[in-house]
Amino acid sequence: MVANGPPNGGNGGNGGSVWLEVDDNETSLSCVKRQLKARSGGNGQGKSMHGAGGKDLTVKVPKGTIVREIMPEQSPTSEIPEKGFLNTLVNEIERDQREYRQSKESWFVHYPQWEDRNELSKVRLPPEFKAFKWELDHPQQLHIDLTEHGQRALVARGGLGGLGNPHFISPTERQPHYALRGLPGQRRIIELELKTIADVGLVGMPNAGKSTFLSAVSNAHPKIAPYPFTTLNPYIGTVDFRDTFQLTIADIPGLVPGAHKNIGLGHSFLRHIERSRVLVYIVDVSGEAPWNDLLALQQELDLYHKGLSSRPSLVIANKADTGEVARKNFEQWQQQTSIPLIPISAKFRKNILKATHAIRQLVDQ
């Protein structure tokens, strides 16, 4: 304000908020930084100049991202390598809480030499200030499932700008010598988990031919090599049919016995298969007793999530062209199971059309 002049302190600008937005072009969470921070609002100035509002920060994430908030008292700082960073963040959250929970007098800034002369007991706080403070005092723990393109989630609301002294002019207070401080923005510790969304999930032992099958039927180009665990991250391919129908197929890291206990690539695989509507088991039919591989795969799925193997499914009997053993195994297996079996050679792209049409029929059901 100006001495011997009218009140003219400008209001502070609101801080920017942090948003997550689903983008179909994103396929992983690798682009998300460890710390996300929107722009702060500008300070109010004399001559009734208000501070600029802070710009929001929008972070693009892939479809299937799950947002979970870790409350400060639940923060597992002793179990992770970044515990120093999290400890600092927890301390900052607690400091902010102490500051805005102090006495009413501490929320105001006073004109020099007026701190003891201002009478604040009858000053009414703005409704938006009370509402924002209540929100800070009663945080709702976040748990958001982002499943649709363009879906947005507010994960941290920007702070509330302070109010200059003109805001408090009243019939009994013509020249306020105080202004209201702003409130801090929300600070949250969140955990992001990606569960791939696809119509079809490929399930198989390492080196069963899942990646070869995916590259044969879709536009995906996963790494293919004659050794196990070639695929270390999920790949999603799109199968285009002549009538413009499309379906998505996810190739996920190979499964080994004990995967439900996180052995091998364990949970890195299993959490992605939860979203698939149809399961397609890729089994090397040229191996010894390939039906035992199917039983082992189904058992691992059910141990991880009860009933997971009961979803609509079929078996792709891969490497069916490799010799007499593969042929006899297929004939024997076909006689003792009710699950659909389709023999193919993914490497030489034999019987691929029959396989994709059978998969489509399951998806359409």
Tab-separated table of C-alpha atoms in Angstrom, residues 1-10 45-48 111 164-167 169 173-177:
chain	number	residue	atom	x	y	z
A	1	MET	CA	0.000	0.000	0.000
A	2	VAL	CA	1.002	3.642	-0.278
A	3	ALA	CA	1.455	5.704	2.904
A	4	ASN	CA	-1.398	8.200	3.258
A	5	GLY	CA	-2.948	6.770	0.080
A	6	PRO	CA	-5.682	4.277	-0.749
A	7	PRO	CA	-5.035	0.515	-0.354
A	8	ASN	CA	-3.562	-0.782	-3.616
A	9	GLY	CA	-1.886	-4.143	-2.917
A	10	GLY	CA	-2.466	-6.652	-5.709
A	45	GLN	CA	2.489	-5.828	-6.312
A	46	GLY	CA	1.604	-2.245	-5.569
A	47	LYS	CA	-0.626	-0.129	-7.776
A	48	SER	CA	-3.194	-2.973	-7.666
A	111	TYR	CA	2.323	-3.259	7.001
A	164	GLY	CA	-3.998	-7.764	-1.144
A	165	ASN	CA	-5.277	-5.255	1.404
A	166	PRO	CA	-8.012	-3.783	-0.874
A	167	HIS	CA	-9.883	-7.063	-0.458
A	169	ILE	CA	-11.932	-2.806	2.859
A	173	GLU	CA	-12.072	-0.629	7.967
A	174	ARG	CA	-11.354	1.906	5.263
A	175	GLN	CA	-7.612	1.410	5.085
A	176	PRO	CA	-6.491	-2.146	6.024
A	177	HIS	CA	-2.830	-2.420	6.935
